[in-house]
Coordinates of C-alpha atoms in Angstrom, one line a residue:
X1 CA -41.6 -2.3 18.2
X2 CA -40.9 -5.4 16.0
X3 CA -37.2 -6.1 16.3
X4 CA -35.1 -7.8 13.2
X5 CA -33.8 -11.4 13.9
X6 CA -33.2 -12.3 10.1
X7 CA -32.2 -10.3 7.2
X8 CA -31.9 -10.9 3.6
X9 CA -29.1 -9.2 1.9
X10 CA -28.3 -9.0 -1.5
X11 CA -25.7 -7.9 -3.5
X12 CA -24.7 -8.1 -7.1
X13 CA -21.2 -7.9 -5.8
X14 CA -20.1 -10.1 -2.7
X15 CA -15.7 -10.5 -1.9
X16 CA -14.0 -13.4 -1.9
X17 CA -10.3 -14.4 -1.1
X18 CA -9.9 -14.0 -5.2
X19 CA -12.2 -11.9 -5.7
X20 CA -11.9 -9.0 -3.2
X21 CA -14.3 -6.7 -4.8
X22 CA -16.8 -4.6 -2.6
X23 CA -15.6 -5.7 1.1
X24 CA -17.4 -2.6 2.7
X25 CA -21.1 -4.6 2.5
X26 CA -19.3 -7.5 4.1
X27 CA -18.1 -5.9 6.7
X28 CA -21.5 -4.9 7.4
X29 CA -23.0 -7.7 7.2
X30 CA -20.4 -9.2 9.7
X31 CA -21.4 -6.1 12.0
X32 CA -25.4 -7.4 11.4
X33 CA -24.4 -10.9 13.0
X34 CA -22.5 -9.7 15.6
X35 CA -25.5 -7.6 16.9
X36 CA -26.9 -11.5 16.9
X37 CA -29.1 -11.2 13.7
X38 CA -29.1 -13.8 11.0
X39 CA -27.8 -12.7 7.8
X40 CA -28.8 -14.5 4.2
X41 CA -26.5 -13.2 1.2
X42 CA -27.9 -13.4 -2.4
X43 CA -24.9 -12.8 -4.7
X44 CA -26.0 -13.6 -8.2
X45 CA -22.9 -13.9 -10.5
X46 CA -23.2 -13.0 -14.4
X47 CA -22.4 -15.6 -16.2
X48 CA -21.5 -13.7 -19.5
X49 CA -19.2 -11.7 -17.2
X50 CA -17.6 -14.6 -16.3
X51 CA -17.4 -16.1 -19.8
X52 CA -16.2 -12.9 -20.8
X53 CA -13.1 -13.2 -18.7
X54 CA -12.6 -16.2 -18.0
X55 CA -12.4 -15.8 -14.6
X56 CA -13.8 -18.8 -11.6
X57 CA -17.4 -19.1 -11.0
X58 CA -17.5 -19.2 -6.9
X59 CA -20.2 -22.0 -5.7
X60 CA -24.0 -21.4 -5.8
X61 CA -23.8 -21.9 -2.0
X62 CA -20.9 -21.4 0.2
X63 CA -20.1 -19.7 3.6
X64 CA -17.9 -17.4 5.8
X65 CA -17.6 -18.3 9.6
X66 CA -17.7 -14.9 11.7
X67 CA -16.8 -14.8 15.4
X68 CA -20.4 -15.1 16.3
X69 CA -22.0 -17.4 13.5
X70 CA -21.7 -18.2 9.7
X71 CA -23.1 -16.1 7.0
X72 CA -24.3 -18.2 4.3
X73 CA -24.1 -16.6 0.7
X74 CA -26.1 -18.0 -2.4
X75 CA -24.5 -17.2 -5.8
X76 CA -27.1 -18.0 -8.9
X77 CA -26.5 -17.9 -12.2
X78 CA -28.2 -15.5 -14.1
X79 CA -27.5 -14.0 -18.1
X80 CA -26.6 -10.7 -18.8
X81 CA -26.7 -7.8 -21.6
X82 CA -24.5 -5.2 -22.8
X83 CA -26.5 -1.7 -21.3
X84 CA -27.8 -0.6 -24.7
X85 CA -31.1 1.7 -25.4
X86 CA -32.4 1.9 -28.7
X87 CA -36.0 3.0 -29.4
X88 CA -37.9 1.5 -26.5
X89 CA -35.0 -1.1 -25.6
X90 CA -33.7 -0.6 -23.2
X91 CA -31.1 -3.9 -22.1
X92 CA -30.5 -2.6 -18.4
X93 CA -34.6 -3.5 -17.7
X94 CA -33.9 -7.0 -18.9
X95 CA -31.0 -7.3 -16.9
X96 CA -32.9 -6.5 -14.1
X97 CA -35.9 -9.2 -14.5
X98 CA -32.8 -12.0 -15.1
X99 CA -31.4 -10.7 -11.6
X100 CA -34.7 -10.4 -10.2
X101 CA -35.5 -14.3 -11.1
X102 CA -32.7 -15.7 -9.8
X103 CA -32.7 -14.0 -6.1
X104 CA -36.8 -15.3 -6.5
X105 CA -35.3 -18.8 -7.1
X106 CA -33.1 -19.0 -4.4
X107 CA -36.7 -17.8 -1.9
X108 CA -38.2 -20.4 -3.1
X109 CA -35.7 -23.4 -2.3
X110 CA -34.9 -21.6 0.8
X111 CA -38.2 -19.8 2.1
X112 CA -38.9 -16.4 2.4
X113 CA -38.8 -16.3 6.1
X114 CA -37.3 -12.5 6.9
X115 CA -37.7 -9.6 8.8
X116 CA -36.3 -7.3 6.0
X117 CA -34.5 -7.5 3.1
X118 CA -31.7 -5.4 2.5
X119 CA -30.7 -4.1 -1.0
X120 CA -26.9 -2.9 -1.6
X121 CA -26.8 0.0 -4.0
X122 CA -29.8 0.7 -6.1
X123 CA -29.6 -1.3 -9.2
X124 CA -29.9 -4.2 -9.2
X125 CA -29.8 -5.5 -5.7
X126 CA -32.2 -2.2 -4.4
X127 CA -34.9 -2.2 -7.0
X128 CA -35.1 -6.2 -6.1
X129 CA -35.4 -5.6 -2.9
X130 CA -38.5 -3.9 -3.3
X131 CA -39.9 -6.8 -6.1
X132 CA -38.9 -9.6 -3.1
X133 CA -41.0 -7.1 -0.9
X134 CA -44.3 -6.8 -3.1
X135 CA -44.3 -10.8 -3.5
X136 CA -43.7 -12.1 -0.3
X137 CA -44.9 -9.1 1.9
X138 CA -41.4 -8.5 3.8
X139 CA -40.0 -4.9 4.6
X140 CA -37.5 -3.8 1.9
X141 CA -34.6 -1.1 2.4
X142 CA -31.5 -0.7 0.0
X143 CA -28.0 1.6 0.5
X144 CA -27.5 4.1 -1.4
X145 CA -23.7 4.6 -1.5
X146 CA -23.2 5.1 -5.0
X147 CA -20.8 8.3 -6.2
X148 CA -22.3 9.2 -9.4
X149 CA -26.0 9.0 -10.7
X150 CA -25.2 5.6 -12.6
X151 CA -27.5 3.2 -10.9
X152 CA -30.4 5.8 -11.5
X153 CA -30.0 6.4 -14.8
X154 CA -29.5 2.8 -15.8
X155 CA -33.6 2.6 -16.2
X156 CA -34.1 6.5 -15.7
X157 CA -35.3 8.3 -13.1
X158 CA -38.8 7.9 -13.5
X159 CA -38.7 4.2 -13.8
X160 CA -36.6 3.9 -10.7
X161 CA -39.1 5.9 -8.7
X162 CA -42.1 3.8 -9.9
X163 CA -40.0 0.6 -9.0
X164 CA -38.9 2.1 -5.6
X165 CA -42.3 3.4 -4.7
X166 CA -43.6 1.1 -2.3
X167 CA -40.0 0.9 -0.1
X168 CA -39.5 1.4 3.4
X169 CA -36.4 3.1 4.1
X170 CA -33.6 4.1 2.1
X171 CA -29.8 4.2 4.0
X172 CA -28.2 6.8 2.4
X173 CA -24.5 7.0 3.2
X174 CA -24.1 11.2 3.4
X175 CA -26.1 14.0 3.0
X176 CA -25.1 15.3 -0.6
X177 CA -26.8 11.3 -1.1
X178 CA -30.0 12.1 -0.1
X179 CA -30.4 15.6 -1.6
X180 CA -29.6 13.8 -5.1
X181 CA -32.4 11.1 -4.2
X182 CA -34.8 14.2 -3.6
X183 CA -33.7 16.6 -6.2
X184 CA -34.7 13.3 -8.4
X185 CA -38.0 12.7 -5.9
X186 CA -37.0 9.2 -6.3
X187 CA -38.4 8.3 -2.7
X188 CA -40.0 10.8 0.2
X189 CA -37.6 12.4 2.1
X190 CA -39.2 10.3 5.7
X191 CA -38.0 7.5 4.4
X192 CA -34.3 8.1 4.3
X193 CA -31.7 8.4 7.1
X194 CA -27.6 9.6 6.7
X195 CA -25.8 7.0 8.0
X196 CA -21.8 7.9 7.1
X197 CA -19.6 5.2 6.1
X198 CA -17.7 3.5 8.7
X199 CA -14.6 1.4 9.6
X200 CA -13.6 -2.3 11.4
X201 CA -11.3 0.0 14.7
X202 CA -9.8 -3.5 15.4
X203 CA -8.7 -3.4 11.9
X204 CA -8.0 0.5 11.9
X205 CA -6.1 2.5 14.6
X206 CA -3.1 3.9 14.7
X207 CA 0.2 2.1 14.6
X208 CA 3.9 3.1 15.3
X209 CA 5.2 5.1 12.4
X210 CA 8.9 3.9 13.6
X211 CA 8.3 0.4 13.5
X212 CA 5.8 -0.1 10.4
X213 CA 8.3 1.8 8.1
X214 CA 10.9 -0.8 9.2
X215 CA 8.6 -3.5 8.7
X216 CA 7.7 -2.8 4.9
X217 CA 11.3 -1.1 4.3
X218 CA 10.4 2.0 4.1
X219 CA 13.0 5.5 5.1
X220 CA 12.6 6.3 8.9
X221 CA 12.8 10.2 8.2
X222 CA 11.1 10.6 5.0
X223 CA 7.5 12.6 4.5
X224 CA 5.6 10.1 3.1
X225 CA 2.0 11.0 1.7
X226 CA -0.2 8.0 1.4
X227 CA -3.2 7.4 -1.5
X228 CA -5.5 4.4 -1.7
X229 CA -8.2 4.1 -4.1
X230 CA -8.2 3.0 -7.7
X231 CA -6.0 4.9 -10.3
X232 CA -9.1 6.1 -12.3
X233 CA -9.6 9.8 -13.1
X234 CA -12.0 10.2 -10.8
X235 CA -10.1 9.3 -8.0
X236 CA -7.4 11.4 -8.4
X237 CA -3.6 9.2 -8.5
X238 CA -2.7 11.5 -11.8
X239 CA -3.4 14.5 -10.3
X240 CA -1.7 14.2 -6.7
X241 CA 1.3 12.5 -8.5
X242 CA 1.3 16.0 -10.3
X243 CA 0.8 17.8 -7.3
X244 CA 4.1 16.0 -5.5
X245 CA 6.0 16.2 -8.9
X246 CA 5.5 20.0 -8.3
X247 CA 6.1 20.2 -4.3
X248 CA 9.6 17.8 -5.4
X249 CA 10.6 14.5 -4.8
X250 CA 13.6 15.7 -2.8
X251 CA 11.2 16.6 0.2
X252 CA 7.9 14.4 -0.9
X253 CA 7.6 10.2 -1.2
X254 CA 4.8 8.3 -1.6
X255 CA 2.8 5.7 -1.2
X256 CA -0.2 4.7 -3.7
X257 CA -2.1 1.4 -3.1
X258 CA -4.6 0.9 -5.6
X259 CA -4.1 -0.1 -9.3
X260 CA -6.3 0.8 -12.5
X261 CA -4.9 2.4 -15.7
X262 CA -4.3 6.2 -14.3
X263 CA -1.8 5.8 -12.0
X264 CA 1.2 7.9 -11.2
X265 CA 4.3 8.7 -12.8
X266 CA 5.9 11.1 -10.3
X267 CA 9.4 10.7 -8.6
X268 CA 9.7 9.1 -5.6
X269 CA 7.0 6.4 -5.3
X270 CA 8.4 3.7 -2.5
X271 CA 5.4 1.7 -3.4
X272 CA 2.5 1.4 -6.3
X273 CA 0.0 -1.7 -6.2
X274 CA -2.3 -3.8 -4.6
X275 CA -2.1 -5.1 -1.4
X276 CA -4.4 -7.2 0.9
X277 CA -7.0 -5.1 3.5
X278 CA -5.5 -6.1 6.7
X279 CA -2.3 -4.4 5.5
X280 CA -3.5 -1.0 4.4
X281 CA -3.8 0.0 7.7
X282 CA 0.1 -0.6 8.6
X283 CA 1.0 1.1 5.7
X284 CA -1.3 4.3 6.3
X285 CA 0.9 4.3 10.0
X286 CA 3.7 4.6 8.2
X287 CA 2.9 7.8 6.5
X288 CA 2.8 11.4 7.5
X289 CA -0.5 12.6 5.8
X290 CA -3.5 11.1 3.4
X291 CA -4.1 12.6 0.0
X292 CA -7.1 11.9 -2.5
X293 CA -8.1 14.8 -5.1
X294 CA -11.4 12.7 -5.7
X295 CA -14.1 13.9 -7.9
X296 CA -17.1 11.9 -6.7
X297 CA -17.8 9.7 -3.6
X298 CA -20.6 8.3 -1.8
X299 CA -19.2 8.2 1.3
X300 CA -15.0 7.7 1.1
X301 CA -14.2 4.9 2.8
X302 CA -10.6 5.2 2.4
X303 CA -10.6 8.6 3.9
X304 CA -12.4 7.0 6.9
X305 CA -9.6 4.8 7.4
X306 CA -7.4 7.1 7.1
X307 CA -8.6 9.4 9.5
X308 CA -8.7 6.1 12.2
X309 CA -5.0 5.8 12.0
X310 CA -4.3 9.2 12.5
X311 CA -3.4 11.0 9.3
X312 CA -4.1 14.6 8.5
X313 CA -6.2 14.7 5.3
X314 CA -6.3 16.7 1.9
X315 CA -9.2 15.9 -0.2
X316 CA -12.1 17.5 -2.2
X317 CA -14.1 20.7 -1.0
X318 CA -17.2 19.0 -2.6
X319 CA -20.6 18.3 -0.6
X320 CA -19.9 14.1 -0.4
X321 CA -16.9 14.8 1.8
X322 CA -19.2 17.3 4.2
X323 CA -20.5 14.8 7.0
X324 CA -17.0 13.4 7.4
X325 CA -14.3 16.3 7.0
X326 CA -13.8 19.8 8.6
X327 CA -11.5 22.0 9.7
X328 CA -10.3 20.3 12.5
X329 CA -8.9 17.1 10.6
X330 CA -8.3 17.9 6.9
X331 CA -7.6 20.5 4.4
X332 CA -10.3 20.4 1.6
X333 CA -9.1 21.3 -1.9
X334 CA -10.3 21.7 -5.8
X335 CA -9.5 18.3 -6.7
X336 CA -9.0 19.8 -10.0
X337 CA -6.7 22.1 -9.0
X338 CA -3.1 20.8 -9.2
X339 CA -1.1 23.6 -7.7
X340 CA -4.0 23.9 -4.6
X341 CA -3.0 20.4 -4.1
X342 CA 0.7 20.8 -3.8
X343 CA 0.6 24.3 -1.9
X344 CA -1.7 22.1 0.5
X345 CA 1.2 19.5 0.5
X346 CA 3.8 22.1 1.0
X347 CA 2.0 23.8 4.2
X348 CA 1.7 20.7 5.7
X349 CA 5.5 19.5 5.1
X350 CA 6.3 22.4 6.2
X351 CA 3.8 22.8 9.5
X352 CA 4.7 19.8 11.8
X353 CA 2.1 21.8 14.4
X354 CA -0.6 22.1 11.8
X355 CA 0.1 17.8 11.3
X356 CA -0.6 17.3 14.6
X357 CA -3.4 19.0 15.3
X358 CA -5.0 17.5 12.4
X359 CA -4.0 13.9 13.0
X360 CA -5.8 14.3 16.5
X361 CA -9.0 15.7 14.9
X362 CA -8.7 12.5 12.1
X363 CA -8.4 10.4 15.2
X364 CA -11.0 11.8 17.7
X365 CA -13.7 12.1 14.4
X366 CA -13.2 8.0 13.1
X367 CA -13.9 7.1 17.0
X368 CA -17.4 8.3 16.1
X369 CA -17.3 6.7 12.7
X370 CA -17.3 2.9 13.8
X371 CA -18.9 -0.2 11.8
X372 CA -20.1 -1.3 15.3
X373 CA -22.6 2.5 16.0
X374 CA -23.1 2.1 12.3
X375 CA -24.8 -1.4 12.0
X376 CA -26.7 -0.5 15.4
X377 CA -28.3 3.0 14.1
X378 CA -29.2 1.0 11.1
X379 CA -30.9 -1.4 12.6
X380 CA -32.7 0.9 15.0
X381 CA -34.0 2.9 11.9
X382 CA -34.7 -0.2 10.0
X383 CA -37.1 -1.2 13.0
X384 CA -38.5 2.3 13.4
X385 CA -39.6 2.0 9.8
X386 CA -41.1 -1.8 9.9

């Protein structure tokens, strides 16, 4: 069997120190290098986007030293379009071509000398992938994380499938994933494998609860539920801050870490923002139990994390939480359902048993649910399918 030495990865969204967006494919990557393979990072940036807002450009080459080698990430230019269709316009295919040219640009000043390349999400980086493939006869994958059916419907279904036709393997990130790909027949069910999201566990284990609620001021003996995603409907802040409003603020504080324009307005909040990765995980020790009433995931990172440093969890009885959550570490709820939510508050305020069996099942489950397996199993099916 052919082994991978050298991958191509590419992104349309790649984090920096300012721009934190999207760190899960990093970490990944980092996981890739440590297993000794050489990773290449196309990132094209948008420069309308960036216009737009005014924000930095980051460089058109720069790099991140791991602990076993540097990653070296190109960052083209390339124009974008507002997604509009009108007639037979349709702006998303042109946005695709612009992306497509500038990850072909960077080939051929650098050589297109992989093993596989390695598309994150469908559109654009997937769909590229596969265009990289057909010209310069390398093995193509992409992820397929994505929580709602955006990135398909971008060019439509049937355009997707003709542009994904000739791929090789498709890493979907939970089962409910790859039923949606096949309900859609977008690519044959032998090319796909589930491979559940996963977490750094030198980042994410458990601390003590004593000493990181003195560290970020926090009250010894309160019951402190802990959120962390983006205050967006979908994810759920306005509906849990409901939920606690309803359970009271007298036996309830919380903690939401995130920030968008749904957020929550319930008593009791000890903290509401951002904050930087490699302190989530002290703040998640200091809590009691992990809440997120989401609508739609790939494959919930945050509960992942969650889970790694111990916390019972209450989120969604919907299939994307299936390959991660049971019985035995969280209680699953209608995330639509406010009062479902707080009565699964209450009982486990109340049930300092039920808490700890949980918070051992969250434990034992995220020992299984490791970047390092992960990035291993990927390879291995990678190779299987070269």
């Amino acid at each position: 069997m052919k082994k991978i030495k050298r991958i191509c990865i590419i992104a349309d969204a790649y984090p920096t120190e300012t721009d934190p967006k999207n760190p899960f494919i990093e970490q990944l990557v980092i996981a890739f290098t440590e297993l000794g393979i050489e990773c290449i990072v196309l990132n094209p940036v948008s420069l309308t986007k960036k216009i737009i807002r005014k924000s930095v450009l980051r460089p058109k080459r720069w790099s991140k030293k791991t602990k076993s080698s540097v990653i070296e990430i190109y960052s083209p230019r390339y124009l974008t379009f507002s997604s509009k269709k009108f007639w037979f316009i349709n702006t998303n295919f042109l946005n695709l071509i612009l992306f497509q040219y500038s990850c072909l640009k960077v080939l051929k000043e650098i050589g297109p000398n992989f093993d596989a390349v390695y598309g994150h999400f469908i559109f654009p980086s997937g769909i590229s992938a596969n265009k990289i493939s057909k010209k310069f006869n390398i093995p193509s994958f992409f992820a397929y994380g994505e929580n709602t059916n955006y990135t398909i419907d971008n060019l439509g279904a049937d355009k997707t499938r003709k542009l994904l036709k000739d791929i090789n393997g498709v890493v979907a990130v939970s089962t409910a994933n790859k039923e949606n790909l096949l309900k859609q027949n977008i690519v044959d069910e032998n090319k796909i494998g589930v491979f559940p999201n996963s977490i750094n566990n030198k980042l994410f284990y458990k601390r003590d609860k004593v000493e990181m609620r003195k560290k970020y001021g926090l009250p010894e003996n309160a019951f402190i539920v802990a959120f962390v995603g983006r205050f967006v409907d979908i994810k759920g802040a306005n509906r849990l801050s409901e939920a606690i409003q309803i359970v009271g603020s007298d036996k309830v504080k919380s903690i939401f870490i995130g920030f968008g324009n749904v957020g929550p307005n319930c008593d009791g909040i000890l903290f509401e923002g951002k904050q930087p990765h490699e302190n989530i995980p002290e703040l998640l020790s200091a809590a009691d139990i992990f809440v997120l009433p989401t609508l739609a995931e790939g494959c919930c990172n945050s509960i992942i994390e969650a889970m790694a440093c111990g916390l019972p969890i209450i989120s969604s009885n919907r299939s994307f939480n299936d390959d991660i959550l049971d019985e035995t570490c969280s209680l699953r709820i209608d995330p639509m359902d406010i009062n479902e939510i707080a009565v699964a508050i209450k009982r486990l305020y109340e049930n300092e048993d039920l808490r700890k069996k949980l918070s051992d099942g969250s434990l034992k489950k995220a020992q299984y649910l490791n970047i390092e397996e992960r990035s291993k199993n990927i390879i291995a099916f990678m190779e299987e399918k070269l």
